[in-house]
CSV table of C-alpha atoms and ligand atoms in Angstrom, one decimal:
chain,number,residue,atom,x,y,z
A,1,UNK,CA,8.4,1.3,27.4
A,2,UNK,CA,7.2,0.1,24.0
A,3,UNK,CA,4.5,2.7,24.1
A,4,UNK,CA,7.2,5.4,24.7
A,5,UNK,CA,9.2,4.0,21.8
A,6,UNK,CA,6.2,4.0,19.6
A,7,UNK,CA,5.3,7.5,20.5
A,8,UNK,CA,8.8,8.6,19.8
A,9,UNK,CA,8.7,7.0,16.4
A,10,UNK,CA,5.2,8.4,15.6
A,11,UNK,CA,6.5,11.9,16.2
A,12,UNK,CA,9.5,11.2,14.1
A,13,UNK,CA,7.2,9.9,11.4
A,14,UNK,CA,4.9,12.9,11.5
A,15,UNK,CA,7.8,15.3,11.2
A,16,UNK,CA,10.0,13.4,8.9
A,17,UNK,CA,10.7,15.2,5.7
A,18,UNK,CA,9.0,12.5,3.6
A,19,UNK,CA,11.2,13.3,0.6
A,20,UNK,CA,12.3,16.9,0.5
A,21,UNK,CA,10.3,18.6,3.2
A,22,UNK,CA,6.7,19.6,3.1
A,23,UNK,CA,5.3,18.9,-0.3
A,24,UNK,CA,3.9,21.7,-2.3
A,25,UNK,CA,0.3,20.8,-3.0
A,26,UNK,CA,-1.4,21.3,-6.3
A,27,UNK,CA,-4.6,23.3,-6.6
A,28,UNK,CA,-8.0,21.7,-6.8
A,29,UNK,CA,-8.5,23.1,-10.3
A,30,UNK,CA,-5.2,21.4,-11.4
A,31,UNK,CA,-6.3,18.1,-9.9
A,32,UNK,CA,-9.7,18.4,-11.6
A,33,UNK,CA,-8.0,18.9,-15.0
A,34,UNK,CA,-5.6,16.0,-14.4
A,35,UNK,CA,-8.5,13.7,-13.6
A,36,UNK,CA,-10.5,14.9,-16.7
A,37,UNK,CA,-7.4,14.3,-18.8
A,38,UNK,CA,-6.7,10.9,-17.2
A,39,UNK,CA,-3.2,11.9,-16.2
A,40,UNK,CA,-3.2,9.8,-13.1
A,41,UNK,CA,-1.5,6.4,-13.5
A,42,UNK,CA,-1.2,3.5,-11.2
A,43,UNK,CA,2.4,2.6,-10.7
A,44,UNK,CA,3.2,-0.8,-9.2
A,45,UNK,CA,5.7,-1.8,-6.5
A,46,UNK,CA,6.7,-5.4,-6.0
A,47,UNK,CA,6.2,-7.4,-2.8
A,48,UNK,CA,8.2,-10.5,-2.1
A,49,UNK,CA,8.2,-13.4,0.4
A,50,UNK,CA,10.8,-12.8,3.1
A,51,UNK,CA,11.4,-16.5,3.4
A,52,UNK,CA,12.1,-17.6,-0.2
A,53,UNK,CA,12.2,-14.2,-1.9
A,54,UNK,CA,9.6,-15.2,-4.5
A,55,UNK,CA,7.4,-12.5,-5.9
A,56,UNK,CA,4.1,-12.3,-4.0
A,57,UNK,CA,2.3,-9.3,-5.5
A,58,UNK,CA,2.3,-5.6,-6.2
A,59,UNK,CA,1.0,-2.4,-4.6
A,60,UNK,CA,-0.6,0.2,-6.8
A,61,UNK,CA,0.7,3.7,-6.0
A,62,UNK,CA,-0.7,6.6,-7.9
A,63,UNK,CA,1.5,8.9,-10.0
A,64,UNK,CA,0.5,12.0,-12.0
A,65,UNK,CA,2.1,12.3,-15.4
A,66,UNK,CA,2.2,16.1,-15.9
A,67,UNK,CA,2.0,17.8,-19.3
A,68,UNK,CA,5.7,18.9,-19.1
A,69,UNK,CA,6.7,15.2,-18.7
A,70,UNK,CA,7.4,15.4,-15.0
A,71,UNK,CA,5.9,13.0,-12.4
A,72,UNK,CA,4.0,14.3,-9.4
A,73,UNK,CA,3.9,12.1,-6.3
A,74,UNK,CA,0.7,11.5,-4.2
A,75,UNK,CA,1.9,13.6,-1.2
A,76,UNK,CA,1.1,16.6,-3.4
A,77,UNK,CA,-2.4,15.7,-4.4
A,78,UNK,CA,-4.0,12.8,-2.4
A,79,UNK,CA,-4.7,15.3,0.5
A,80,UNK,CA,-6.2,17.8,-1.9
A,81,UNK,CA,-8.4,15.1,-3.4
A,82,UNK,CA,-9.6,14.1,0.1
A,83,UNK,CA,-10.5,17.6,1.1
A,84,UNK,CA,-12.1,18.6,-2.1
A,85,UNK,CA,-14.3,15.6,-2.7
A,86,UNK,CA,-12.3,14.5,-5.8
A,87,UNK,CA,-11.1,11.4,-4.0
A,88,UNK,CA,-14.0,9.2,-5.2
A,89,UNK,CA,-13.1,10.0,-8.8
A,90,UNK,CA,-9.3,9.5,-8.1
A,91,UNK,CA,-10.0,6.1,-6.4
A,92,UNK,CA,-12.3,5.1,-9.3
A,93,UNK,CA,-9.6,5.9,-11.9
A,94,UNK,CA,-6.7,4.3,-10.0
A,95,UNK,CA,-8.6,1.1,-9.1
A,96,UNK,CA,-10.0,0.7,-12.7
A,97,UNK,CA,-6.6,1.2,-14.4
A,98,UNK,CA,-4.7,-0.9,-11.9
A,99,UNK,CA,-7.2,-3.8,-12.0
A,100,UNK,CA,-7.5,-3.6,-15.8
A,101,UNK,CA,-3.7,-3.7,-16.4
A,102,UNK,CA,-3.1,-6.4,-13.7
A,103,UNK,CA,-5.9,-8.7,-15.0
A,104,UNK,CA,-4.8,-8.3,-18.6
A,105,UNK,CA,-1.1,-9.0,-17.9
A,106,UNK,CA,-0.9,-11.0,-14.7
A,107,UNK,CA,-4.4,-12.4,-14.6
A,108,UNK,CA,-3.2,-16.0,-14.9
A,109,UNK,CA,-0.6,-15.8,-12.1
A,110,UNK,CA,-1.3,-16.0,-8.4
A,111,UNK,CA,0.1,-12.6,-7.6
A,112,UNK,CA,-1.9,-10.2,-5.5
A,113,UNK,CA,-2.8,-6.6,-6.2
A,114,UNK,CA,-2.9,-4.1,-3.3
A,115,UNK,CA,-4.9,-1.0,-3.6
A,116,UNK,CA,-4.8,2.0,-1.2
A,117,UNK,CA,-8.2,3.3,0.0
A,118,UNK,CA,-9.2,6.6,1.6
A,119,UNK,CA,-11.5,7.3,4.6
A,120,UNK,CA,-14.2,8.6,2.2
A,121,UNK,CA,-14.5,5.1,0.6
A,122,UNK,CA,-15.9,3.9,3.9
A,123,UNK,CA,-18.6,6.6,3.8
A,124,UNK,CA,-19.7,5.2,0.4
A,125,UNK,CA,-22.0,2.2,0.9
A,126,UNK,CA,-21.8,1.3,-2.8
A,127,UNK,CA,-18.0,0.8,-2.5
A,128,UNK,CA,-18.0,-3.0,-2.0
A,129,UNK,CA,-20.4,-3.7,-4.8
A,130,UNK,CA,-18.7,-1.4,-7.2
A,131,UNK,CA,-15.3,-3.0,-6.5
A,132,UNK,CA,-16.9,-6.4,-7.0
A,133,UNK,CA,-18.4,-5.3,-10.3
A,134,UNK,CA,-14.9,-4.1,-11.4
A,135,UNK,CA,-13.3,-7.4,-10.5
A,136,UNK,CA,-16.0,-9.4,-12.3
A,137,UNK,CA,-15.7,-7.2,-15.4
A,138,UNK,CA,-11.9,-8.0,-15.6
A,139,UNK,CA,-12.2,-11.5,-14.3
A,140,UNK,CA,-10.0,-11.0,-11.3
A,141,UNK,CA,-10.8,-13.1,-8.2
A,142,UNK,CA,-11.5,-10.9,-5.1
A,143,UNK,CA,-9.1,-13.0,-3.0
A,144,UNK,CA,-6.2,-11.6,-5.2
A,145,UNK,CA,-7.1,-8.0,-4.3
A,146,UNK,CA,-6.0,-6.5,-1.1
A,147,UNK,CA,-7.3,-3.2,0.2
A,148,UNK,CA,-4.8,-1.2,2.2
A,149,UNK,CA,-6.6,0.9,4.8
A,150,UNK,CA,-5.0,3.3,7.3
A,151,UNK,CA,-6.1,3.1,10.9
A,152,UNK,CA,-7.1,6.8,10.8
A,153,UNK,CA,-9.8,6.1,8.2
A,154,UNK,CA,-11.4,3.4,10.3
A,155,UNK,CA,-11.0,5.4,13.5
A,156,UNK,CA,-13.1,8.3,12.1
A,157,UNK,CA,-16.3,6.1,11.9
A,158,UNK,CA,-15.5,2.7,13.5
A,159,UNK,CA,-19.0,1.2,13.3
A,160,UNK,CA,-19.5,2.3,9.6
A,161,UNK,CA,-16.1,1.0,8.8
A,162,UNK,CA,-16.8,-2.3,10.5
A,163,UNK,CA,-19.9,-2.9,8.5
A,164,UNK,CA,-18.2,-2.0,5.2
A,165,UNK,CA,-15.0,-4.0,5.9
A,166,UNK,CA,-17.1,-7.0,6.9
A,167,UNK,CA,-18.9,-6.8,3.6
A,168,UNK,CA,-15.6,-6.7,1.7
A,169,UNK,CA,-14.3,-9.7,3.7
A,170,UNK,CA,-17.4,-11.6,2.9
A,171,UNK,CA,-17.0,-10.9,-0.8
A,172,UNK,CA,-13.5,-12.3,-0.5
A,173,UNK,CA,-11.2,-9.3,-0.5
A,174,UNK,CA,-8.1,-9.2,1.8
A,175,UNK,CA,-7.8,-6.2,4.1
A,176,UNK,CA,-4.5,-4.8,5.3
A,177,UNK,CA,-4.0,-2.2,8.0
A,178,UNK,CA,-1.5,0.2,6.4
A,179,UNK,CA,1.3,2.2,8.1
A,180,UNK,CA,0.8,0.2,11.3
A,181,UNK,CA,2.4,1.8,14.4
A,182,UNK,CA,2.3,5.5,13.4
A,183,UNK,CA,-1.4,6.4,14.2
A,184,UNK,CA,-3.0,6.7,17.5
A,185,UNK,CA,-5.5,4.0,18.0
A,186,UNK,CA,-3.6,1.3,16.2
A,187,UNK,CA,-4.3,-1.6,18.6
A,188,UNK,CA,-7.9,-0.7,19.1
A,189,UNK,CA,-8.6,-0.6,15.3
A,190,UNK,CA,-6.5,-3.7,14.8
A,191,UNK,CA,-8.6,-5.9,17.0
A,192,UNK,CA,-11.9,-4.2,16.3
A,193,UNK,CA,-11.9,-4.4,12.5
A,194,UNK,CA,-11.7,-7.6,10.3
A,195,UNK,CA,-8.2,-7.1,9.0
A,196,UNK,CA,-6.3,-10.1,7.5
A,197,UNK,CA,-3.0,-8.4,7.2
A,198,UNK,CA,-0.8,-5.8,8.9
A,199,UNK,CA,1.7,-3.6,7.1
A,200,UNK,CA,4.5,-2.3,9.3
A,201,UNK,CA,5.2,1.4,8.6
A,202,UNK,CA,8.4,2.2,6.8
A,203,UNK,CA,9.6,4.5,9.6
A,204,UNK,CA,10.3,1.3,11.6
A,205,UNK,CA,11.8,-0.6,8.7
A,206,UNK,CA,14.1,2.0,7.1
A,207,UNK,CA,16.4,2.2,10.2
A,208,UNK,CA,16.1,-1.5,10.9
A,209,UNK,CA,19.7,-2.5,10.0
A,210,UNK,CA,21.2,0.3,12.1
A,211,UNK,CA,19.0,0.6,15.1
A,212,UNK,CA,18.5,-2.0,17.8
A,213,UNK,CA,15.5,-0.1,19.0
A,214,UNK,CA,13.8,-0.3,15.6
A,215,UNK,CA,14.6,-4.1,15.6
A,216,UNK,CA,13.0,-4.5,19.0
A,217,UNK,CA,9.8,-2.7,17.8
A,218,UNK,CA,9.7,-4.8,14.7
A,219,UNK,CA,10.0,-8.0,16.7
A,220,UNK,CA,7.2,-6.9,18.9
A,221,UNK,CA,5.0,-6.0,16.0
A,222,UNK,CA,5.6,-9.3,14.3
A,223,UNK,CA,4.8,-11.1,17.6
A,224,UNK,CA,1.6,-9.1,17.8
A,225,UNK,CA,0.6,-9.9,14.2
A,226,UNK,CA,1.3,-13.6,14.8
A,227,UNK,CA,-0.8,-13.7,18.0
A,228,UNK,CA,-3.7,-12.1,16.1
A,229,UNK,CA,-3.1,-14.5,13.1
A,230,UNK,CA,-2.4,-11.7,10.7
A,231,UNK,CA,-0.1,-11.8,7.7
A,232,UNK,CA,2.7,-9.2,7.9
A,233,UNK,CA,4.3,-7.1,5.3
A,234,UNK,CA,7.2,-4.7,6.0
A,235,UNK,CA,7.3,-1.6,3.8
A,236,UNK,CA,10.5,0.4,3.3
A,237,UNK,CA,13.1,-2.3,2.9
A,238,UNK,CA,16.1,-0.4,1.6
A,239,UNK,CA,19.0,-2.9,2.1
A,240,UNK,CA,19.9,-6.6,2.2
A,241,UNK,CA,20.6,-6.6,5.9
A,242,UNK,CA,17.0,-5.5,6.7
A,243,UNK,CA,15.6,-8.2,4.5
A,244,UNK,CA,17.7,-10.8,6.4
A,245,UNK,CA,16.6,-9.4,9.8
A,246,UNK,CA,12.9,-9.5,8.7
A,247,UNK,CA,13.2,-13.1,7.4
A,248,UNK,CA,14.8,-14.2,10.7
A,249,UNK,CA,12.1,-12.4,12.8
A,250,UNK,CA,9.4,-14.3,10.9
A,251,UNK,CA,8.0,-11.5,8.7
A,252,UNK,CA,6.0,-12.8,5.8
A,253,UNK,CA,6.4,-10.2,3.0
A,254,UNK,CA,8.6,-7.3,2.2
A,255,UNK,CA,8.4,-4.3,-0.1
A,256,UNK,CA,11.0,-1.5,-0.6
A,257,UNK,CA,13.4,0.2,-2.9
A,258,UNK,CA,16.0,-2.6,-2.3
A,259,UNK,CA,13.6,-5.0,-4.0
A,260,UNK,CA,12.0,-2.7,-6.5
A,261,UNK,CA,10.7,0.9,-6.8
A,262,UNK,CA,7.2,1.7,-7.8
A,263,UNK,CA,7.3,1.5,-11.6
A,264,UNK,CA,5.1,2.2,-14.6
A,265,UNK,CA,3.2,-0.9,-15.6
A,266,UNK,CA,4.9,-1.1,-19.0
A,267,UNK,CA,8.2,-1.6,-17.1
A,268,UNK,CA,7.0,-4.2,-14.8
A,269,UNK,CA,7.1,-7.3,-17.0
A,270,UNK,CA,10.8,-6.6,-17.7
A,271,UNK,CA,11.5,-6.2,-14.0
A,272,UNK,CA,9.8,-9.5,-13.3
A,273,UNK,CA,11.8,-11.3,-15.9
A,274,UNK,CA,15.0,-9.9,-14.6
A,275,UNK,CA,14.1,-10.5,-11.0
A,276,UNK,CA,13.3,-14.1,-11.6
A,277,UNK,CA,16.6,-14.6,-13.4
A,278,UNK,CA,18.5,-13.1,-10.6
A,279,UNK,CA,17.0,-15.5,-8.1
A,280,UNK,CA,18.7,-18.9,-7.4
A,281,UNK,CA,16.5,-21.7,-8.6
B,301,C2E,P1,1.6,3.9,1.5
B,301,C2E,O1,0.4,3.2,1.0
B,301,C2E,O2,2.1,3.6,2.9
B,301,C2E,O3,2.7,3.5,0.4
B,301,C2E,C1,4.1,3.3,0.7
B,301,C2E,C2,4.9,4.5,0.4
B,301,C2E,O4,6.3,4.2,0.7
B,301,C2E,C3,4.9,4.8,-1.2
B,301,C2E,O5,5.1,6.2,-1.3
B,301,C2E,C4,6.2,4.1,-1.6
B,301,C2E,O6,6.8,4.7,-2.8
B,301,C2E,C5,7.1,4.3,-0.4
B,301,C2E,N1,8.2,3.4,-0.3
B,301,C2E,C6,8.2,2.1,-0.7
B,301,C2E,N2,9.3,1.5,-0.4
B,301,C2E,C7,10.1,2.4,0.1
B,301,C2E,C8,11.5,2.4,0.6
B,301,C2E,O7,12.2,1.4,0.6
B,301,C2E,N3,12.0,3.6,1.1
B,301,C2E,C9,11.2,4.7,1.1
B,301,C2E,N4,11.8,5.8,1.6
B,301,C2E,N5,10.0,4.8,0.7
B,301,C2E,C10,9.4,3.6,0.2
B,301,C2E,P2,4.2,7.0,-2.4
B,301,C2E,O8,4.0,6.2,-3.6
B,301,C2E,O9,4.8,8.4,-2.4
B,301,C2E,O10,2.8,7.1,-1.7
B,301,C2E,C11,2.6,7.8,-0.5
B,301,C2E,C12,1.3,7.5,0.1
B,301,C2E,O11,0.2,8.1,-0.7
B,301,C2E,C13,0.9,6.1,0.2
B,301,C2E,O12,1.5,5.5,1.4
B,301,C2E,C14,-0.6,6.1,0.3
B,301,C2E,O13,-1.0,6.5,1.6
B,301,C2E,C15,-0.9,7.3,-0.6
B,301,C2E,N6,-1.3,6.8,-1.9
B,301,C2E,C16,-0.6,6.3,-2.9
B,301,C2E,N7,-1.4,5.9,-3.9
B,301,C2E,C17,-2.6,6.1,-3.5
B,301,C2E,C18,-3.9,5.8,-4.1
B,301,C2E,O14,-4.0,5.3,-5.3
B,301,C2E,N8,-5.0,6.1,-3.4
B,301,C2E,C19,-5.0,6.7,-2.2
B,301,C2E,N9,-6.1,6.9,-1.5
B,301,C2E,N10,-3.8,6.9,-1.6
B,301,C2E,C20,-2.6,6.6,-2.2
B,302,MG,MG1,-0.2,1.3,1.1
B,303,MG,MG1,2.1,2.0,4.1
B,304,MG,MG1,2.5,5.5,4.2
C-alpha cells in the first residue's frame, strides 16, 4: 500500500507544474556567457531544528542574475548545464562562491552549509580532493559541509558513486540523499550508499497539514530514516501546522518558505538577526 502511495506521489511530483508549468530553458550559449560573466550566485535558504527551532544551517541554491535585473531559477538552466558539459564549471562557481561567503561571514558559528551536486560530479575522480582543497583554502571544516545528492545520480553508476561517496565521508563531509521518495530506486540507493542524512521531498511536505495520506507517508519515511540511523530534513515547510506535525513525528530539521525563502547572501545576516529575535529565549 505504501508503494502504491509512493508511486502516486512520484507521478504527481513528476507532473507537478513546479512553479508555472514547464520552464523555458535557456540556450547553451546564454549559459556559457552567464558563467563567463559570473552571473550565477549562490542564494541561501535556512534550515532549522524542528524540536527547538534554532537555526541549523543553510542550503545553497543557485540563481542567475540576468543583465536586465531579473532572476532566473535553476529549473531553466541546471538541466542545460548537465546536458552540455557546463555543469562542472557551474558546480565549481557555485561551490566556490557559497563556501567563500559562508566561511567569511559564518565561519565561526556551527551552522552547516548544504551544496547540491550533479551526477557528473561522481564521474569526476578529482571531485573529493578539489572540494577538500576549497575547504582548506577558506578554513571551513568538512564536517560543516553537506553534499546533497539525488538518488538518480547514484543509480546511474552505483559502484563509481560508492567509491566517491566513501572518499567524501572519509574526508569528513556529510552526505544527504535529496528529494527522497520521488525517484525509483530510493531504498536500494539508500542502503547501498554511505549517506548520513535523508531529505524528504517537498511533494510530501507541502500537503502535510491537509492530507492524512501525506502524513502517513512522512511518518513512514521518518521511521525508515531512524531505523537506518540517518538524520532527517523535511523540505517544503510552508506553514506552522506542518512544522508542528514534523516535530511531533520526530523529524530533525526543516526547511521551507514558512521559515525562510532562499535569499541573496547579503540579506542573510539581517534575516538571522530578525529570526533570532523572534524566537523565545
Ligand atoms: P532541491 O535541491 O531539492 O532544492 C529545494 C527546492 O525547493 C529549491 O528550489 C527551493 O527553493 C524549493 N523550496 C524550498 N522550500 C520550499 C517551500 O516551502 N515550498 C516550495 N514550493 N518550494 C520550496 P530551487 O531553488 O528552484 O532549486 C530547484 C532544484 O535545482 C534543486 O532542488 C536542485 O535539484 C537544483 N539546484 C539548485 N541549485 C543547484 C546547484 O547549485 N547545483 C546543482 N547541481 N543543482 C542545483
Ligand atoms: Mg537540495
Ligand atoms: Mg530536495
Ligand atoms: Mg528538488
